[in-house]
Structure formats: structure tokens, C-alpha cells
Amino acid sequence: MADMVIGTAAFRPLHMATCKVQCSNCNLREICIPVGLTREELTYVENRLVAVRRKVGRGEMLFHSGDAHDALFAVWTGFFKTVVTSEQGREQIVGFHMAGELIGFGGLGSGRHDVDAIALEDSQVCVIPYAELASLERELPQLQKQFHTLVSREIAADHEVMFLLGSMHAEERVAAFLLNLMHRLRARGFSASSVLLRMSRGEIGNFLGLKLETVSRTLSKFHADKLLDVRQRQIGILDPAGLQRLLDGLPAAR
Amino acid sequence: MADMVIGTAAFRPLHMATCKVQCSNCNLREICIPVGLTREELTYVENRLVAVRRKVGRGEMLFHSGDAHDALFAVWTGFFKTVVTSEQGREQIVGFHMAGELIGFGGLGSGRHDVDAIALEDSQVCVIPYAELASLERELPQLQKQFHTLVSREIAADHEVMFLLGSMHAEERVAAFLLNLMHRLRARGFSASSVLLRMSRGEIGNFLGLKLETVSRTLSKFHADKLLDVRQRQIGILDPAGLQRLLDGLPAAR
DNA sequence: CGCGAACTTGAGGCGTGTCAACCCCTGTGG
DNA sequence: CCACAGGGGTTGACACGCCTCAAGTTCGCG
């Protein structure tokens, strides 16, 4: 996999694969930071944000917990997990992140990242230097607004996860997880009837507070109940309404 | 308890008890929004932020999930819980909030609060109109910085809770909960050896993803193990190091 | 083609949940 | 001052959902 990039390959300040970013041409501009900006503002932001893209291979770390926090990252392609690690090495996945989502909010204030960010497949992120972002935020109210929206979306999402972890049974957790994934993919124009999982059963289980065997069993049960078509990591969503019903406390169906 | 306030009582726009706020005299100015501001900036903020205080009686709602989000709230005195509620009425407490902490970040972007906020004792909050805050954030880099710090602190705290809910056993959860409370109280100058719980066993359990009986049993066990002195809601922390050891995966002690 | 990782499935154990009885505080009214 | 009611808390017995351990299978990748 050569580190070739859009247009010129001349711009590559570090040894890591990077390239100049053009928000105005990006297909995620209606989801990501630039939402609501006029065309002029957008070009201005592009130039000022001097963001570069960075490639992160499958399994590689985008950043470590404790690293100096001088930038946020917008997922452009690929898929990430963010992980909290305790002193003793116990790990808890606190989020999965797909195209258009920002990573790194947890370290804004302290100046240190509070999680590890790891690519689950070969990915590319836009690097958003924090100092520039803060400065632009002061100049462009609309950008400030969108920044607030993205932060608060992260918080609201975390609250949903706490709800899941604090009050759902295994089957509900798995159903909620799949529906959430489905909704986010649909919002990005992908098929809502089929999901290719980017993470292992173990990672799903870790995120959901379950063991991998429980996740596997639950998926098998959903398969048997004709809610899903499980083929390894390729999951067909046969009955979204049925999954939703599980969440609504109606155990079976009807 | 009359709703008497600092200086004049003439300023009371609504029927609810309110009063003019003076950040410069507030004992929380080193924790709350004003951190890092110069004296001049502080007076400026006070005037521009035109914040009022609002009283919220024990059990009353500061705001409901779904309410229009036009302000953040800084806890001045008292204690709050924030609660996510599902369609079917299942509830999950996602946070407890004490003096100096801001509530309402989850609704910044959507314009709607994502949680209920309920006072656990008679409390007072400073109302921080969002529009003014955003505008001041653009003028004062230091205020912007502190705002980012407070948001990201909330996110990091949520990550810790996810860690707790996703990977800890009952005893570890309770120990972590108590230590967390202790640390936050100590940061506010309160005793670190004794905690008066503002919430019921049921609320602790809800927050920790446990049943109230399990919380009660665990507290009793800690009492028997001489880690705590449990007297109803008055908890003496006899052996903080022992509690910490529980979290570090060393089951007993030694 | 063959190794290792990921996944599935089963059997059995354990940590919490569930259900229920009882106790202890607090506040209220006689 | 005591009787009483009611909510919160404690404790016990038992059930059950998920974890643990283990074997076997499939898939991905070198």
C-alpha cells in the first residue's frame, strides 16, 4: 500500500503519509466540521486550518492515552475504536468511530488524551490542530456552533452507552448496538439492511460489558429467531423492527 | 429559608426565586467558568453574562429531557442527578453533580436537553444563557479555554463511568464510586474522611448498574472489613488505601 | 496449504438479581 | 409523649443470567 494521495505527492512534511486537505471537495462536509459554512468561509477555513490527512494502518494507534493533545482528528475513511486503560492494563472500549466523526474530545482541557485511539481497518483522518480550531471558532460563529454540536453529540452518545451498560440485558445490548451501527451507517448513505462489522466479537463484548461468548451466543440466537443473518462479520439485518421491539421491553414479538 | 439573596432583593424577574450573580465574590471562581480570567475580564463577564441564580428544591426538576436548551447551569450549592429516560420509562442516572460543576452539556448542539436534571437536596444554580456564553467565548480566549476544559472533563468523566460499568464487579464499582465522591469533595475543601451521601441506595445502584440490595450488601461488607463506617447515609472512609487496592485488582489486602 | 486467530457451542459454576421479611429512622398527629 | 405510618435500609434464601473453562470448527492470511 503506497502512501499515495490526492493530486500532488510533494506535500509530505513528516515521514508519515499525509496530504493537503480540501474540505470543500470532501463528501463529508455535510456531517463534519464545515456544516453550515458558506463557500467563502469554507475556503477560508481550509487555508487557515492547514489540516493534513494522515494514514493509519489497521491495528495502528492514532494516539495514545497520555499523549499531548494538540489536535482533534476527523475520521475521513476507515474505522476506529477508543479505549480507556487502567493502571493494571484492564481495557474498556468507550467508542467506535466512523467517517465524519471527531476523535479526541476527551483531552481538550487537560492537554492530554484520555484514551487510546486505534484503527480497526486501514484508515485516514484529517488532522485538526487545536490552536487553529480554537482561533477559527472565535472568528466564525457558525463553526463554533458546529463544534458545540459535535461535542454535545459525543456527550449524548456517551449517555446512551451508559444507559445501555447500566440497565440492559445481554440481548438488549447487542440489539441496541446493531441498531445504532445501522443508523449511523444509514446516515452516511450506506445500506441499512447489511452491516460489515469492523470489530471482533471480543471487542463488541468489551464495549457492551459482555464476554465474547455471550455476544456470539446472542448473535446465534438472533439468527435462529430470524432477526439477523449472521455470517461471520457480515450481518444481515432481517428484522430491524424486531430488534427494536427487543429494546422496547417486549421480550418476544407478535 | 426565605429566598433572600446577596444585597438587593429587588431583582427577581420571574416568580421563581432568582438573584443577580457576582462571580467575583463567588467561592467557586477557581473551579467554575471564570478560571483564569483577570479581574477586569471577570467583571466584564459578570455584566455580560447577566446570569441569575435559581433555587431548586429537593426533588424538583431543574430541566426535563426534551426541554429547549437555552442555558447551561452551574451548581452553586446543593447536589443534582442527571437521568436518561427511555420511551418505556426505564431510567438510568448518568451523573451526580456538585458545586462548581456545569450541567446541560448534552443538549448544546441539538437545542434540546438529553437528560432530566433533578435536585437531590435544596440547591441553587447559576443560569448561564447559552447565547451570551457563546458570544463571550468568542471574545475571551481564556473563557473559551475554560469552557473546553469543562466540556472535556465531562467527557473524560463519562469515559470513566463507562469503564466502571463495562468492566468492574460490584465491589469495585462501589469502591470506585466512593473514592470518586471523596476526591471531588476534597477538591472543594470538604473532609476526605467522611461523606454524607445525598442519594439513596437505589440511586447509587441505578448509577452503578447494580440493584439496591447489592449496594447495601457491599457497603455492609466494607463495614465488616473495616474499610468504611456505614451509618445510614453518613459514610466514614476508614481505609481509602484499602478501597483503592480493591480497584487495583488486589482482592483482599496485604 | 497449514498455522493461528477468531468464532461457535456446550457444560457447569458463581455473582447478582429477585422476592420477601424485618428493622430503623423520621415525621405526624393524637 | 407516645402511637403510628411510611419510606429507606438491611439481611436471608433462592433463582437465573452471564461467566468460565474447554473442545471443536471455520476463516483469514502468510
Coordinates of C-alpha atoms (C1' of nucleotides) in Angstrom, one line a residue:
Chain A
M1 CA 0.0 0.0 0.0
A2 CA 1.9 3.0 -1.2
D3 CA 1.1 6.2 0.6
M4 CA -0.1 8.0 -2.5
V5 CA -2.5 10.8 -2.1
I6 CA -4.8 13.2 -3.8
G7 CA -3.1 15.2 -6.6
T8 CA 0.4 16.2 -5.6
A9 CA 2.6 13.9 -3.5
A10 CA 5.1 16.7 -2.9
F11 CA 3.4 17.8 0.4
R12 CA 4.6 15.3 3.0
P13 CA 6.2 17.1 5.9
L14 CA 6.9 14.0 8.1
H15 CA 7.7 10.5 7.2
M16 CA 4.1 9.5 7.9
A17 CA 1.8 9.6 4.9
T18 CA 0.0 12.9 4.8
C19 CA -1.6 15.2 2.3
K20 CA -3.3 18.6 2.0
V21 CA -7.0 18.6 2.9
Q22 CA -9.8 20.1 0.9
C23 CA -13.0 20.4 2.9
S24 CA -14.8 21.9 0.0
N25 CA -14.4 18.8 -2.1
C26 CA -15.0 16.4 0.8
N27 CA -18.1 14.2 0.7
L28 CA -18.4 14.6 4.5
R29 CA -18.7 18.3 4.6
E30 CA -22.4 18.0 5.5
I31 CA -21.6 15.9 8.5
C32 CA -18.2 17.0 9.8
I33 CA -16.8 20.4 11.0
P34 CA -17.8 22.5 8.0
V35 CA -21.6 22.2 8.4
G36 CA -23.3 25.4 7.7
L37 CA -20.4 27.4 6.5
T38 CA -20.7 29.5 3.3
R39 CA -18.5 28.7 0.4
E40 CA -16.2 31.6 1.2
E41 CA -15.9 30.7 4.9
L42 CA -15.1 27.1 3.8
T43 CA -12.2 28.1 1.6
Y44 CA -11.0 30.4 4.5
V45 CA -11.2 27.5 6.9
E46 CA -9.4 25.2 4.5
N47 CA -6.5 27.6 4.3
R48 CA -6.3 28.5 7.9
L49 CA -6.9 25.0 9.3
V50 CA -3.9 23.9 7.3
A51 CA -5.0 20.4 8.1
V52 CA -3.3 17.4 6.7
R53 CA -4.5 13.9 6.3
R54 CA -2.8 11.1 8.0
K55 CA -2.9 7.4 7.2
V56 CA -3.3 4.9 10.0
G57 CA -3.0 1.2 9.2
R58 CA -5.2 -1.5 10.7
G59 CA -4.2 -2.0 14.3
E60 CA -2.1 1.1 14.5
M61 CA -2.6 3.7 17.1
L62 CA -3.7 7.2 16.1
F63 CA -2.7 8.5 19.5
H64 CA -2.1 7.1 23.0
S65 CA -3.7 8.0 26.3
G66 CA -1.5 10.5 27.9
D67 CA -0.1 11.9 24.6
A68 CA 0.0 15.7 24.4
H69 CA -3.3 16.8 22.9
D70 CA -2.7 19.3 20.2
A71 CA -5.1 18.2 17.6
L72 CA -8.5 16.7 17.1
F73 CA -9.0 14.1 14.4
A74 CA -11.8 13.7 11.9
V75 CA -12.3 10.2 10.5
W76 CA -12.2 10.5 6.8
T77 CA -12.2 6.8 5.8
G78 CA -12.0 3.7 7.9
F79 CA -13.0 2.9 11.5
F80 CA -11.6 3.4 14.9
K81 CA -12.1 2.4 18.5
T82 CA -11.2 4.5 21.5
V83 CA -10.1 2.7 24.6
V84 CA -9.7 3.6 28.3
T85 CA -6.9 1.6 30.0
S86 CA -6.5 1.3 33.7
E87 CA -3.2 1.2 35.6
Q88 CA -3.4 -2.6 35.7
G89 CA -3.9 -2.9 32.0
R90 CA -7.6 -3.6 32.1
E91 CA -9.2 -2.1 28.9
Q92 CA -12.6 -0.7 28.2
I93 CA -13.7 0.3 24.7
V94 CA -15.7 3.5 25.1
G95 CA -16.5 4.2 21.5
F96 CA -16.4 3.2 17.8
H97 CA -15.9 5.9 15.3
M98 CA -16.7 6.1 11.6
A99 CA -16.4 8.6 8.8
G100 CA -17.3 12.1 9.7
E101 CA -16.9 11.7 13.4
L102 CA -14.4 13.5 15.5
I103 CA -12.0 11.8 17.9
G104 CA -10.1 13.4 20.8
F105 CA -12.6 15.5 22.7
G106 CA -11.7 13.9 26.0
G107 CA -8.4 15.6 26.2
L108 CA -9.3 19.1 25.1
G109 CA -8.9 20.6 28.5
S110 CA -6.2 18.6 30.2
G111 CA -3.9 18.8 27.3
R112 CA -3.5 15.0 27.4
H113 CA -5.6 12.4 25.6
D114 CA -7.7 10.3 28.0
V115 CA -8.0 7.3 25.6
D116 CA -6.1 5.3 23.1
A117 CA -7.4 5.6 19.5
I118 CA -6.8 2.5 17.4
A119 CA -7.7 1.9 13.7
L120 CA -9.8 -1.2 13.1
E121 CA -9.1 -1.1 9.4
D122 CA -6.7 0.9 7.2
S123 CA -8.0 4.5 7.7
Q124 CA -7.4 8.1 7.0
V125 CA -8.0 11.0 9.3
C126 CA -8.0 14.8 8.9
V127 CA -5.7 16.4 11.5
I128 CA -7.3 19.5 13.0
P129 CA -4.8 21.4 15.0
Y130 CA -6.4 22.5 18.2
A131 CA -4.9 26.0 18.3
E132 CA -6.1 26.8 14.8
L133 CA -9.5 25.3 15.6
A134 CA -9.9 27.4 18.7
S135 CA -8.9 30.5 16.8
L136 CA -11.3 29.9 14.0
E137 CA -14.1 29.1 16.4
R138 CA -13.7 32.7 17.7
E139 CA -14.0 34.1 14.2
L140 CA -16.8 32.1 12.8
P141 CA -19.9 31.7 14.9
Q142 CA -21.2 29.0 12.6
L143 CA -18.1 27.0 13.1
Q144 CA -18.3 27.5 16.8
K145 CA -21.9 26.3 16.7
Q146 CA -21.0 23.2 14.8
F147 CA -18.1 22.5 17.2
H148 CA -20.6 22.7 20.1
T149 CA -22.9 20.4 18.2
L150 CA -20.2 17.8 17.7
V151 CA -19.0 17.9 21.3
S152 CA -22.5 17.6 22.7
R153 CA -23.3 14.8 20.3
E154 CA -20.4 12.9 21.8
I155 CA -21.7 13.5 25.3
A156 CA -25.2 12.5 24.4
A157 CA -23.9 9.3 22.8
D158 CA -21.9 8.6 25.9
H159 CA -25.1 8.9 27.9
E160 CA -26.7 6.4 25.7
V161 CA -23.9 4.0 26.2
M162 CA -24.2 4.4 30.0
F163 CA -27.9 3.7 29.7
L164 CA -27.1 0.5 27.8
L165 CA -24.4 -0.6 30.2
G166 CA -26.3 0.3 33.3
S167 CA -29.7 -1.1 32.6
M168 CA -29.9 -3.5 29.7
H169 CA -29.7 -7.3 29.5
A170 CA -27.3 -9.0 27.1
E171 CA -29.8 -9.4 24.2
E172 CA -30.9 -5.8 24.5
R173 CA -27.3 -4.6 24.5
V174 CA -26.5 -6.5 21.3
A175 CA -29.7 -5.3 19.6
A176 CA -29.1 -1.7 20.6
F177 CA -25.5 -1.9 19.4
L178 CA -26.5 -3.2 16.0
L179 CA -29.3 -0.7 15.5
N180 CA -27.0 2.1 16.5
L181 CA -24.4 1.0 14.0
M182 CA -27.1 0.6 11.3
H183 CA -28.5 4.1 11.9
R184 CA -25.1 5.7 11.7
L185 CA -24.2 3.9 8.5
R186 CA -27.6 4.8 7.0
A187 CA -26.9 8.5 7.9
R188 CA -23.8 8.1 5.7
G189 CA -25.6 6.7 2.8
F190 CA -24.8 3.0 3.3
S191 CA -27.1 0.1 3.2
A192 CA -29.3 -0.2 6.2
S193 CA -30.0 -3.9 5.7
S194 CA -26.5 -5.2 5.9
V195 CA -23.6 -4.4 8.1
L196 CA -20.0 -5.5 7.9
L197 CA -18.6 -5.5 11.4
R198 CA -15.2 -3.9 11.7
M199 CA -14.6 -5.3 15.1
S200 CA -14.2 -8.8 16.6
R201 CA -16.7 -10.5 19.0
G202 CA -14.3 -9.8 21.7
E203 CA -14.3 -6.1 21.0
I204 CA -18.1 -6.0 20.8
G205 CA -18.2 -7.7 24.1
N206 CA -15.7 -5.4 25.7
F207 CA -17.7 -2.4 24.6
L208 CA -21.0 -3.9 25.7
G209 CA -19.8 -5.1 29.1
L210 CA -20.3 -8.8 28.0
K211 CA -17.9 -11.7 27.3
L212 CA -17.3 -12.6 23.7
E213 CA -19.0 -16.0 24.2
T214 CA -22.2 -14.2 25.2
V215 CA -22.0 -11.9 22.2
S216 CA -21.6 -15.0 19.9
R217 CA -24.4 -16.8 21.6
T218 CA -26.7 -13.8 21.3
L219 CA -26.0 -13.4 17.6
S220 CA -26.7 -17.0 17.1
K221 CA -30.0 -16.7 18.9
F222 CA -30.9 -13.7 16.8
H223 CA -30.0 -15.7 13.7
A224 CA -32.2 -18.6 14.9
D225 CA -35.0 -16.1 15.6
K226 CA -34.7 -14.8 12.0
L227 CA -33.8 -11.3 13.2
L228 CA -30.4 -11.5 11.7
D229 CA -28.4 -13.3 9.1
V230 CA -25.1 -13.8 10.7
R231 CA -22.1 -14.8 8.5
Q232 CA -19.0 -14.1 10.4
R233 CA -18.7 -10.3 10.4
Q234 CA -21.2 -9.9 7.7
I235 CA -24.5 -9.3 9.4
G236 CA -27.8 -9.1 7.5
I237 CA -30.4 -7.1 9.4
L238 CA -33.5 -9.2 8.5
D239 CA -35.9 -7.6 11.0
P240 CA -35.0 -4.2 12.4
A241 CA -38.4 -3.8 13.9
G242 CA -38.0 -7.0 15.8
L243 CA -34.7 -5.8 17.2
Q244 CA -36.3 -2.5 18.2
R245 CA -39.1 -4.4 19.9
L246 CA -36.5 -6.2 22.0
L247 CA -35.4 -2.8 23.2
D248 CA -38.9 -1.7 23.9
G249 CA -39.2 -4.4 26.5
L250 CA -41.5 -6.7 24.5
P251 CA -39.5 -9.9 25.0
A252 CA -40.6 -11.9 22.1
A253 CA -42.5 -10.4 19.2
R254 CA -46.1 -10.6 17.9
Chain B
M1 CA -35.5 29.6 54.4
A2 CA -36.6 32.8 52.7
D3 CA -35.2 33.3 49.2
M4 CA -33.1 36.2 50.4
V5 CA -30.1 37.0 48.3
I6 CA -26.9 38.9 48.1
G7 CA -27.5 42.6 48.6
T8 CA -30.7 43.7 47.0
A9 CA -33.8 41.6 46.7
A10 CA -35.3 43.8 44.1
F11 CA -34.0 41.8 41.2
R12 CA -36.4 39.0 40.8
P13 CA -37.8 38.9 37.2
L14 CA -39.9 35.7 37.5
H15 CA -41.9 34.2 40.2
M16 CA -39.1 31.7 40.8
A17 CA -36.5 32.8 43.3
T18 CA -33.6 34.4 41.5
C19 CA -30.9 36.9 42.1
K20 CA -28.1 38.7 40.4
V21 CA -24.9 36.8 40.3
Q22 CA -21.4 38.0 41.2
C23 CA -18.7 35.7 40.0
S24 CA -16.0 37.9 41.5
N25 CA -17.3 37.2 45.0
C26 CA -18.1 33.5 44.4
N27 CA -16.0 31.0 46.3
L28 CA -16.2 28.7 43.3
R29 CA -14.5 31.1 40.9
E30 CA -11.4 28.9 40.9
I31 CA -13.3 25.8 39.8
C32 CA -16.2 27.1 37.6
I33 CA -16.4 29.1 34.4
P34 CA -14.2 32.1 35.5
V35 CA -11.0 30.2 35.9
G36 CA -8.0 32.1 34.6
L37 CA -9.8 35.4 33.9
T38 CA -8.3 38.6 35.0
R39 CA -10.2 40.8 37.4
E40 CA -11.3 43.1 34.6
E41 CA -12.4 40.2 32.4
L42 CA -14.3 38.8 35.4
T43 CA -16.4 42.0 35.9
Y44 CA -17.0 42.1 32.2
V45 CA -18.2 38.6 32.2
E46 CA -20.4 39.2 35.2
N47 CA -22.2 42.1 33.5
R48 CA -22.5 40.5 30.1
L49 CA -23.4 37.0 31.3
V50 CA -26.4 38.6 33.2
A51 CA -26.7 35.3 34.9
V52 CA -29.3 34.8 37.6
R53 CA -29.4 32.3 40.4
R54 CA -32.3 29.9 40.6
K55 CA -33.4 27.9 43.6
V56 CA -34.4 24.3 43.1
G57 CA -36.0 22.4 46.0
R58 CA -35.2 18.8 46.8
G59 CA -36.8 16.5 44.3
E60 CA -37.6 19.3 41.9
M61 CA -36.5 19.2 38.2
L62 CA -34.1 21.8 37.0
F63 CA -34.9 20.9 33.5
H64 CA -36.5 18.0 31.6
S65 CA -35.2 15.9 28.8
G66 CA -36.5 17.4 25.6
D67 CA -36.8 20.9 27.0
A68 CA -35.4 23.7 24.8
H69 CA -31.8 24.1 25.7
D70 CA -31.0 27.8 26.0
A71 CA -28.8 27.8 29.1
L72 CA -26.2 25.8 31.0
F73 CA -26.4 25.6 34.8
A74 CA -23.6 25.8 37.2
V75 CA -24.3 24.2 40.6
W76 CA -23.7 26.8 43.3
T77 CA -25.0 24.9 46.3
G78 CA -26.6 21.5 46.6
F79 CA -26.5 18.3 44.6
F80 CA -28.1 17.1 41.4
K81 CA -28.5 13.9 39.4
T82 CA -28.9 13.7 35.7
V83 CA -31.1 11.0 34.3
V84 CA -31.6 9.4 30.9
T85 CA -35.1 8.0 30.4
S86 CA -36.2 5.6 27.7
E87 CA -39.5 5.6 25.9
Q88 CA -40.8 2.9 28.2
G89 CA -39.8 4.8 31.3
R90 CA -36.7 2.9 32.2
E91 CA -34.3 5.3 33.9
Q92 CA -30.5 5.5 34.1
I93 CA -28.7 8.0 36.2
V94 CA -25.7 9.2 34.2
G95 CA -24.2 11.6 36.6
F96 CA -24.2 13.2 40.0
H97 CA -23.2 16.9 40.2
M98 CA -21.9 19.1 43.0
A99 CA -20.9 22.7 43.5
G100 CA -18.8 24.1 40.7
E101 CA -19.9 21.6 38.1
L102 CA -21.8 22.5 35.0
I103 CA -25.0 20.7 33.9
G104 CA -26.5 20.6 30.4
F105 CA -23.7 20.0 28.0
G106 CA -25.6 17.1 26.4
G107 CA -28.1 19.4 24.7
L108 CA -25.8 22.1 23.4
G109 CA -26.0 21.1 19.8
S110 CA -29.4 19.7 19.4
G111 CA -31.1 22.5 21.2
R112 CA -32.9 20.0 23.4
H113 CA -31.7 18.6 26.8
D114 CA -30.9 14.9 26.6
V115 CA -31.4 14.3 30.3
D116 CA -33.5 15.2 33.2
A117 CA -31.7 17.2 36.0
I118 CA -33.1 16.7 39.5
A119 CA -32.0 18.2 42.7
L120 CA -31.2 15.7 45.5
E121 CA -31.3 18.4 48.1
D122 CA -32.3 22.1 48.2
S123 CA -30.0 23.7 45.7
Q124 CA -29.1 26.8 43.9
V125 CA -27.7 27.1 40.4
C126 CA -26.3 29.9 38.3
V127 CA -28.1 30.2 35.0
I128 CA -25.7 30.7 32.1
P129 CA -27.6 31.8 28.9
Y130 CA -26.1 29.9 26.1
A131 CA -26.2 32.7 23.6
E132 CA -24.3 35.0 25.9
L133 CA -21.8 32.3 26.7
A134 CA -21.1 31.6 23.1
S135 CA -20.6 35.2 22.4
L136 CA -18.3 35.7 25.3
E137 CA -16.4 32.6 24.3
R138 CA -15.6 34.4 21.1
E139 CA -14.3 37.5 22.8
L140 CA -12.2 35.9 25.6
P141 CA -9.8 33.1 24.6
Q142 CA -9.3 32.3 28.3
L143 CA -13.0 31.8 28.8
Q144 CA -13.1 29.6 25.6
K145 CA -10.3 27.6 27.0
Q146 CA -12.1 27.0 30.3
F147 CA -15.2 26.1 28.6
H148 CA -13.4 23.5 26.6
T149 CA -11.8 22.2 29.8
L150 CA -15.2 21.8 31.4
V151 CA -16.7 20.0 28.4
S152 CA -13.8 17.7 28.0
R153 CA -13.8 17.0 31.7
E154 CA -17.4 15.9 31.4
I155 CA -16.4 13.6 28.5
A156 CA -13.5 12.1 30.4
A157 CA -15.7 11.6 33.4
D158 CA -18.2 9.8 31.3
H159 CA -15.5 7.5 29.9
E160 CA -14.6 6.6 33.5
V161 CA -18.1 5.7 34.2
M162 CA -18.2 3.5 31.1
F163 CA -15.1 1.8 32.3
L164 CA -16.7 1.2 35.6
L165 CA -20.0 -0.1 34.1
G166 CA -18.3 -2.2 31.4
S167 CA -15.6 -3.9 33.3
M168 CA -15.9 -3.8 37.1
H169 CA -17.5 -6.1 39.6
A170 CA -20.0 -4.9 42.3
E171 CA -17.4 -4.3 45.0
E172 CA -15.1 -2.4 42.6
R173 CA -17.9 -0.3 41.4
V174 CA -18.9 0.8 44.9
A175 CA -15.3 1.4 45.9
A176 CA -14.7 3.5 42.8
F177 CA -17.9 5.4 43.4
L178 CA -17.0 6.3 46.9
L179 CA -13.4 7.3 46.1
N180 CA -14.6 9.4 43.2
L181 CA -17.1 11.3 45.5
M182 CA -14.3 11.7 48.1
H183 CA -11.9 13.2 45.6
R184 CA -14.4 15.6 44.3
L185 CA -15.4 16.7 47.8
R186 CA -11.8 17.1 48.8
A187 CA -11.1 19.3 45.7
R188 CA -13.8 21.5 47.2
G189 CA -12.3 21.7 50.6
F190 CA -14.5 19.2 52.3
S191 CA -13.4 16.5 54.6
A192 CA -12.0 13.5 52.8
S193 CA -12.6 11.1 55.7
S194 CA -16.3 11.4 55.9
V195 CA -19.0 11.6 53.2
L196 CA -22.7 12.4 53.6
L197 CA -24.4 10.6 50.7
R198 CA -27.0 12.8 49.1
M199 CA -28.6 9.9 47.2
S200 CA -30.4 6.7 48.2
R201 CA -29.1 3.2 47.9
G202 CA -31.5 2.8 45.0
E203 CA -30.0 5.8 43.2
I204 CA -26.4 4.6 43.8
G205 CA -27.4 1.2 42.4
N206 CA -29.1 2.7 39.4
F207 CA -26.0 4.7 38.6
L208 CA -23.6 1.8 39.1
G209 CA -25.7 -0.8 37.2
L210 CA -26.5 -2.7 40.4
K211 CA -29.6 -3.4 42.5
L212 CA -30.0 -1.5 45.7
E213 CA -29.7 -4.8 47.7
T214 CA -26.3 -5.4 46.2
V215 CA -25.2 -1.9 47.1
S216 CA -26.4 -2.3 50.6
R217 CA -24.7 -5.7 51.0
T218 CA -21.5 -4.3 49.6
L219 CA -21.5 -1.4 52.0
S220 CA -22.1 -3.8 54.8
K221 CA -19.2 -6.0 53.7
F222 CA -16.9 -3.0 53.5
H223 CA -18.1 -2.1 57.0
A224 CA -17.3 -5.6 58.3
D225 CA -13.9 -5.4 56.6
K226 CA -13.2 -2.1 58.4
L227 CA -12.9 -0.2 55.2
L228 CA -15.9 2.0 56.0
D229 CA -18.0 3.1 58.8
V230 CA -21.5 3.0 57.4
R231 CA -24.2 4.8 59.3
Q232 CA -27.2 5.3 57.0
R233 CA -26.1 7.9 54.6
Q234 CA -23.2 9.0 56.7
I235 CA -20.2 7.1 55.5
G236 CA -16.8 7.3 57.2
I237 CA -13.9 6.4 55.0
L238 CA -11.7 4.4 57.3
D239 CA -9.3 3.0 54.8
P240 CA -9.1 4.8 51.5
A241 CA -5.9 2.9 50.5
G242 CA -7.8 -0.4 51.1
L243 CA -10.6 0.8 48.8
Q244 CA -8.0 1.8 46.2
R245 CA -6.4 -1.6 46.5
L246 CA -9.8 -3.2 45.6
L247 CA -9.7 -1.2 42.4
D248 CA -6.2 -2.3 41.6
G249 CA -7.2 -5.9 41.4
L250 CA -5.7 -7.0 44.7
P251 CA -8.8 -8.7 46.0
A252 CA -8.1 -8.6 49.8
A253 CA -5.2 -6.6 51.1
R254 CA -1.7 -7.4 52.1
Chain C
dC1 C1' -1.5 -25.5 2.2
dG2 C1' -1.2 -25.0 7.0
dC3 C1' -1.0 -22.3 11.0
dG4 C1' -3.1 -19.2 14.3
dA5 C1' -6.7 -16.2 15.4
dA6 C1' -11.4 -15.7 15.6
dC7 C1' -15.7 -17.8 16.3
dT8 C1' -19.2 -21.3 17.9
dT9 C1' -21.1 -24.3 21.1
dG10 C1' -21.6 -27.0 25.4
dA11 C1' -21.5 -28.0 30.5
dG12 C1' -21.2 -26.3 34.9
dG13 C1' -20.3 -22.6 38.5
dC14 C1' -20.9 -18.1 40.5
dG15 C1' -22.2 -13.3 41.1
dT16 C1' -26.1 -10.6 41.1
dG17 C1' -30.9 -10.3 40.8
dT18 C1' -35.4 -11.4 42.8
dC19 C1' -38.5 -11.9 46.4
dA20 C1' -39.7 -11.3 51.0
dA21 C1' -39.4 -10.4 55.8
dC22 C1' -37.8 -7.3 59.1
dC23 C1' -35.6 -3.2 61.1
dC24 C1' -34.7 1.5 61.7
dC25 C1' -35.2 6.1 61.3
dT26 C1' -38.2 10.4 60.7
dG27 C1' -42.2 12.9 60.8
dT28 C1' -47.1 13.4 62.1
dG29 C1' -50.9 13.6 64.8
dG30 C1' -53.4 12.2 68.8
Chain D
dC1 C1' -45.0 11.9 74.9
dC2 C1' -46.3 8.0 72.6
dA3 C1' -48.6 5.6 68.6
dC4 C1' -48.4 5.0 64.0
dA5 C1' -47.4 5.2 59.2
dG6 C1' -44.2 5.1 55.5
dG7 C1' -40.0 5.3 53.2
dG8 C1' -35.4 3.8 53.2
dG9 C1' -32.2 0.3 54.5
dT10 C1' -30.6 -4.5 55.8
dT11 C1' -30.4 -9.3 55.5
dG12 C1' -31.6 -14.0 54.0
dA13 C1' -32.9 -17.8 50.7
dC14 C1' -33.2 -19.0 46.3
dA15 C1' -33.1 -18.4 41.1
dC16 C1' -31.1 -17.3 36.9
dG17 C1' -28.3 -14.9 33.5
dC18 C1' -24.0 -14.5 32.4
dC19 C1' -19.1 -16.0 33.0
dT20 C1' -15.7 -19.7 33.0
dC21 C1' -13.5 -23.3 31.0
dA22 C1' -13.0 -26.3 27.4
dA23 C1' -13.4 -28.6 22.9
dG24 C1' -14.1 -28.2 18.2
dT25 C1' -14.8 -25.5 13.8
dT26 C1' -14.1 -22.0 10.4
dC27 C1' -11.8 -18.4 8.4
dG28 C1' -8.0 -15.3 7.1
dC29 C1' -3.5 -14.8 5.9
dG30 C1' 1.3 -15.8 5.2

